[in-house]
C-alpha positions as protocol buffer text, in pm:
chain_id: "A"
residue {
  index: 1
  type: UNK
  ca { x: 1950 y: 4249 z: 14760 }
}
residue {
  index: 2
  type: UNK
  ca { x: 1935 y: 4148 z: 15125 }
}
residue {
  index: 3
  type: UNK
  ca { x: 2279 y: 4303 z: 15193 }
}
residue {
  index: 4
  type: UNK
  ca { x: 2170 y: 4632 z: 15031 }
}
residue {
  index: 5
  type: UNK
  ca { x: 1859 y: 4639 z: 15250 }
}
residue {
  index: 6
  type: UNK
  ca { x: 2064 y: 4578 z: 15566 }
}
residue {
  index: 7
  type: UNK
  ca { x: 2320 y: 4841 z: 15463 }
}
residue {
  index: 8
  type: UNK
  ca { x: 2043 y: 5092 z: 15393 }
}
residue {
  index: 9
  type: UNK
  ca { x: 1882 y: 5018 z: 15728 }
}
residue {
  index: 10
  type: UNK
  ca { x: 2214 y: 5068 z: 15909 }
}
residue {
  index: 11
  type: UNK
  ca { x: 2275 y: 5401 z: 15735 }
}
residue {
  index: 12
  type: UNK
  ca { x: 1925 y: 5516 z: 15836 }
}
residue {
  index: 13
  type: UNK
  ca { x: 1980 y: 5413 z: 16198 }
}
residue {
  index: 14
  type: UNK
  ca { x: 2316 y: 5593 z: 16213 }
}
residue {
  index: 15
  type: UNK
  ca { x: 2156 y: 5905 z: 16062 }
}
residue {
  index: 16
  type: UNK
  ca { x: 1881 y: 5913 z: 16327 }
}
residue {
  index: 17
  type: UNK
  ca { x: 2123 y: 5851 z: 16613 }
}
residue {
  index: 18
  type: UNK
  ca { x: 2351 y: 6131 z: 16488 }
}
residue {
  index: 19
  type: UNK
  ca { x: 2058 y: 6371 z: 16447 }
}
residue {
  index: 20
  type: UNK
  ca { x: 1927 y: 6293 z: 16795 }
}
residue {
  index: 21
  type: UNK
  ca { x: 2273 y: 6338 z: 16947 }
}
residue {
  index: 22
  type: UNK
  ca { x: 2315 y: 6682 z: 16785 }
}
residue {
  index: 23
  type: UNK
  ca { x: 1967 y: 6790 z: 16903 }
}
residue {
  index: 24
  type: UNK
  ca { x: 2043 y: 6663 z: 17252 }
}
residue {
  index: 25
  type: UNK
  ca { x: 2374 y: 6856 z: 17255 }
}
residue {
  index: 26
  type: UNK
  ca { x: 2186 y: 7177 z: 17158 }
}
residue {
  index: 27
  type: UNK
  ca { x: 1939 y: 7124 z: 17441 }
}
residue {
  index: 28
  type: UNK
  ca { x: 2220 y: 7056 z: 17691 }
}
residue {
  index: 29
  type: UNK
  ca { x: 2409 y: 7370 z: 17588 }
}
residue {
  index: 30
  type: UNK
  ca { x: 2099 y: 7583 z: 17644 }
}
residue {
  index: 31
  type: UNK
  ca { x: 2030 y: 7416 z: 17980 }
}
residue {
  index: 32
  type: UNK
  ca { x: 2383 y: 7484 z: 18105 }
}
residue {
  index: 33
  type: UNK
  ca { x: 2363 y: 7855 z: 18022 }
}
residue {
  index: 34
  type: UNK
  ca { x: 2234 y: 8094 z: 18285 }
}
residue {
  index: 35
  type: UNK
  ca { x: 1874 y: 8188 z: 18218 }
}
residue {
  index: 36
  type: UNK
  ca { x: 1790 y: 8536 z: 18095 }
}
residue {
  index: 37
  type: UNK
  ca { x: 1485 y: 8706 z: 17942 }
}
residue {
  index: 38
  type: UNK
  ca { x: 1384 y: 8782 z: 17583 }
}
residue {
  index: 39
  type: UNK
  ca { x: 1128 y: 9049 z: 17501 }
}
residue {
  index: 40
  type: UNK
  ca { x: 993 y: 9095 z: 17149 }
}
residue {
  index: 41
  type: UNK
  ca { x: 856 y: 9437 z: 17050 }
}
residue {
  index: 42
  type: UNK
  ca { x: 576 y: 9247 z: 16873 }
}
residue {
  index: 43
  type: UNK
  ca { x: 521 y: 8870 z: 16873 }
}
residue {
  index: 44
  type: UNK
  ca { x: 280 y: 8870 z: 16579 }
}
residue {
  index: 45
  type: UNK
  ca { x: 298 y: 9032 z: 16236 }
}
residue {
  index: 46
  type: UNK
  ca { x: 28 y: 9039 z: 15968 }
}
residue {
  index: 47
  type: UNK
  ca { x: 140 y: 9085 z: 15607 }
}
residue {
  index: 48
  type: UNK
  ca { x: -219 y: 9162 z: 15510 }
}
residue {
  index: 49
  type: UNK
  ca { x: -335 y: 9052 z: 15166 }
}
residue {
  index: 50
  type: UNK
  ca { x: -64 y: 8927 z: 14932 }
}
residue {
  index: 51
  type: UNK
  ca { x: -68 y: 8746 z: 14597 }
}
residue {
  index: 52
  type: UNK
  ca { x: -11 y: 8373 z: 14576 }
}
residue {
  index: 53
  type: UNK
  ca { x: 357 y: 8317 z: 14499 }
}
residue {
  index: 54
  type: UNK
  ca { x: 475 y: 8633 z: 14674 }
}
residue {
  index: 55
  type: UNK
  ca { x: 780 y: 8603 z: 14901 }
}
residue {
  index: 56
  type: UNK
  ca { x: 761 y: 8842 z: 15194 }
}
residue {
  index: 57
  type: UNK
  ca { x: 976 y: 8906 z: 15500 }
}
residue {
  index: 58
  type: UNK
  ca { x: 949 y: 9080 z: 15833 }
}
residue {
  index: 59
  type: UNK
  ca { x: 1215 y: 9169 z: 16091 }
}
residue {
  index: 60
  type: UNK
  ca { x: 1109 y: 9098 z: 16449 }
}
residue {
  index: 61
  type: UNK
  ca { x: 1301 y: 9314 z: 16697 }
}
residue {
  index: 62
  type: UNK
  ca { x: 1377 y: 9168 z: 17038 }
}
residue {
  index: 63
  type: UNK
  ca { x: 1579 y: 9267 z: 17342 }
}
residue {
  index: 64
  type: UNK
  ca { x: 1772 y: 9077 z: 17604 }
}
residue {
  index: 65
  type: UNK
  ca { x: 1595 y: 9209 z: 17913 }
}
residue {
  index: 66
  type: UNK
  ca { x: 1773 y: 8974 z: 18152 }
}
residue {
  index: 67
  type: UNK
  ca { x: 2106 y: 8976 z: 18338 }
}
residue {
  index: 68
  type: UNK
  ca { x: 2296 y: 8722 z: 18128 }
}
residue {
  index: 69
  type: UNK
  ca { x: 2391 y: 8676 z: 17762 }
}
residue {
  index: 70
  type: UNK
  ca { x: 2097 y: 8564 z: 17548 }
}
residue {
  index: 71
  type: UNK
  ca { x: 2186 y: 8264 z: 17333 }
}
residue {
  index: 72
  type: UNK
  ca { x: 1942 y: 8150 z: 17067 }
}
residue {
  index: 73
  type: UNK
  ca { x: 2021 y: 7786 z: 16996 }
}
residue {
  index: 74
  type: UNK
  ca { x: 1774 y: 7747 z: 16709 }
}
residue {
  index: 75
  type: UNK
  ca { x: 1460 y: 7885 z: 16549 }
}
residue {
  index: 76
  type: UNK
  ca { x: 1223 y: 7660 z: 16357 }
}
residue {
  index: 77
  type: UNK
  ca { x: 937 y: 7757 z: 16125 }
}
residue {
  index: 78
  type: UNK
  ca { x: 611 y: 7564 z: 16146 }
}
residue {
  index: 79
  type: UNK
  ca { x: 648 y: 7463 z: 15780 }
}
residue {
  index: 80
  type: UNK
  ca { x: 900 y: 7479 z: 15498 }
}
residue {
  index: 81
  type: UNK
  ca { x: 742 y: 7802 z: 15371 }
}
residue {
  index: 82
  type: UNK
  ca { x: 847 y: 7992 z: 15686 }
}
residue {
  index: 83
  type: UNK
  ca { x: 1220 y: 8050 z: 15726 }
}
residue {
  index: 84
  type: UNK
  ca { x: 1370 y: 8228 z: 16029 }
}
residue {
  index: 85
  type: UNK
  ca { x: 1717 y: 8384 z: 16032 }
}
residue {
  index: 86
  type: UNK
  ca { x: 1847 y: 8457 z: 16380 }
}
residue {
  index: 87
  type: UNK
  ca { x: 2168 y: 8591 z: 16538 }
}
residue {
  index: 88
  type: UNK
  ca { x: 2423 y: 8315 z: 16601 }
}
residue {
  index: 89
  type: UNK
  ca { x: 2623 y: 8520 z: 16850 }
}
residue {
  index: 90
  type: UNK
  ca { x: 2518 y: 8598 z: 17210 }
}
residue {
  index: 91
  type: UNK
  ca { x: 2309 y: 8911 z: 17266 }
}
residue {
  index: 92
  type: UNK
  ca { x: 2442 y: 9102 z: 17565 }
}
residue {
  index: 93
  type: UNK
  ca { x: 2210 y: 9214 z: 17847 }
}
residue {
  index: 94
  type: UNK
  ca { x: 2021 y: 9531 z: 17751 }
}
residue {
  index: 95
  type: UNK
  ca { x: 2102 y: 9493 z: 17381 }
}
residue {
  index: 96
  type: UNK
  ca { x: 1855 y: 9444 z: 17097 }
}
residue {
  index: 97
  type: UNK
  ca { x: 1873 y: 9232 z: 16783 }
}
residue {
  index: 98
  type: UNK
  ca { x: 1654 y: 9134 z: 16490 }
}
residue {
  index: 99
  type: UNK
  ca { x: 1522 y: 8807 z: 16356 }
}
residue {
  index: 100
  type: UNK
  ca { x: 1419 y: 8794 z: 15991 }
}
residue {
  index: 101
  type: UNK
  ca { x: 1123 y: 8570 z: 15911 }
}
residue {
  index: 102
  type: UNK
  ca { x: 1056 y: 8501 z: 15544 }
}
residue {
  index: 103
  type: UNK
  ca { x: 734 y: 8352 z: 15410 }
}
residue {
  index: 104
  type: UNK
  ca { x: 686 y: 8197 z: 15065 }
}
residue {
  index: 105
  type: UNK
  ca { x: 318 y: 8192 z: 14967 }
}
residue {
  index: 106
  type: UNK
  ca { x: 368 y: 7958 z: 14668 }
}
residue {
  index: 107
  type: UNK
  ca { x: 87 y: 7702 z: 14664 }
}
residue {
  index: 108
  type: UNK
  ca { x: -98 y: 7869 z: 14953 }
}
residue {
  index: 109
  type: UNK
  ca { x: -437 y: 8038 z: 14948 }
}
residue {
  index: 110
  type: UNK
  ca { x: -670 y: 8208 z: 15192 }
}
residue {
  index: 111
  type: UNK
  ca { x: -585 y: 8297 z: 15549 }
}
residue {
  index: 112
  type: UNK
  ca { x: -252 y: 8160 z: 15668 }
}
residue {
  index: 113
  type: UNK
  ca { x: -102 y: 8157 z: 16016 }
}
residue {
  index: 114
  type: UNK
  ca { x: 255 y: 8033 z: 16062 }
}
residue {
  index: 115
  type: UNK
  ca { x: 473 y: 8023 z: 16371 }
}
residue {
  index: 116
  type: UNK
  ca { x: 842 y: 8026 z: 16453 }
}
residue {
  index: 117
  type: UNK
  ca { x: 960 y: 7852 z: 16768 }
}
residue {
  index: 118
  type: UNK
  ca { x: 1263 y: 8033 z: 16909 }
}
residue {
  index: 119
  type: UNK
  ca { x: 1472 y: 7823 z: 17148 }
}
residue {
  index: 120
  type: UNK
  ca { x: 1700 y: 8008 z: 17388 }
}
residue {
  index: 121
  type: UNK
  ca { x: 1830 y: 8020 z: 17744 }
}
residue {
  index: 122
  type: UNK
  ca { x: 1508 y: 8165 z: 17883 }
}
residue {
  index: 123
  type: UNK
  ca { x: 1287 y: 8028 z: 18163 }
}
residue {
  index: 124
  type: UNK
  ca { x: 1037 y: 7840 z: 17943 }
}
residue {
  index: 125
  type: UNK
  ca { x: 1308 y: 7729 z: 17699 }
}
residue {
  index: 126
  type: UNK
  ca { x: 1182 y: 7952 z: 17422 }
}
residue {
  index: 127
  type: UNK
  ca { x: 908 y: 8168 z: 17277 }
}
residue {
  index: 128
  type: UNK
  ca { x: 683 y: 8155 z: 16974 }
}
residue {
  index: 129
  type: UNK
  ca { x: 633 y: 8435 z: 16723 }
}
residue {
  index: 130
  type: UNK
  ca { x: 361 y: 8438 z: 16458 }
}
residue {
  index: 131
  type: UNK
  ca { x: 312 y: 8565 z: 16106 }
}
residue {
  index: 132
  type: UNK
  ca { x: -19 y: 8591 z: 15922 }
}
residue {
  index: 133
  type: UNK
  ca { x: -125 y: 8661 z: 15567 }
}
residue {
  index: 134
  type: UNK
  ca { x: -431 y: 8644 z: 15343 }
}
residue {
  index: 135
  type: UNK
  ca { x: -329 y: 8490 z: 15009 }
}
residue {
  index: 136
  type: UNK
  ca { x: -518 y: 8595 z: 14697 }
}
residue {
  index: 137
  type: UNK
  ca { x: -511 y: 8348 z: 14411 }
}
């Protein structure tokens, strides 16, 4: 029993160290890139009133308005119900791209506001975009 507990603890520690190392590598890769600019056409989208359980999506259009390649290292939704899909390849200066944000309203009700943190090689390290919806039960 004691050996299983120690083994479990060691596995957990290795998992956290590995996760932290990967996150740190992502941050380093963004820091070593030359900084550029990202401009979203709109940073907030409102789905309006939807039914509970509906799955909805919106494409946010953005442009690399800087001088260097735009590299999005990650995009994270504020909860598991908000899933971003972003380009994994560099966006050249002057070029536009889209980011799909999907929202699952299962188990939600009333007014909802969710965010996506977009991390990239931009001066502040990233930007935040927002989705909103009013869920009818």
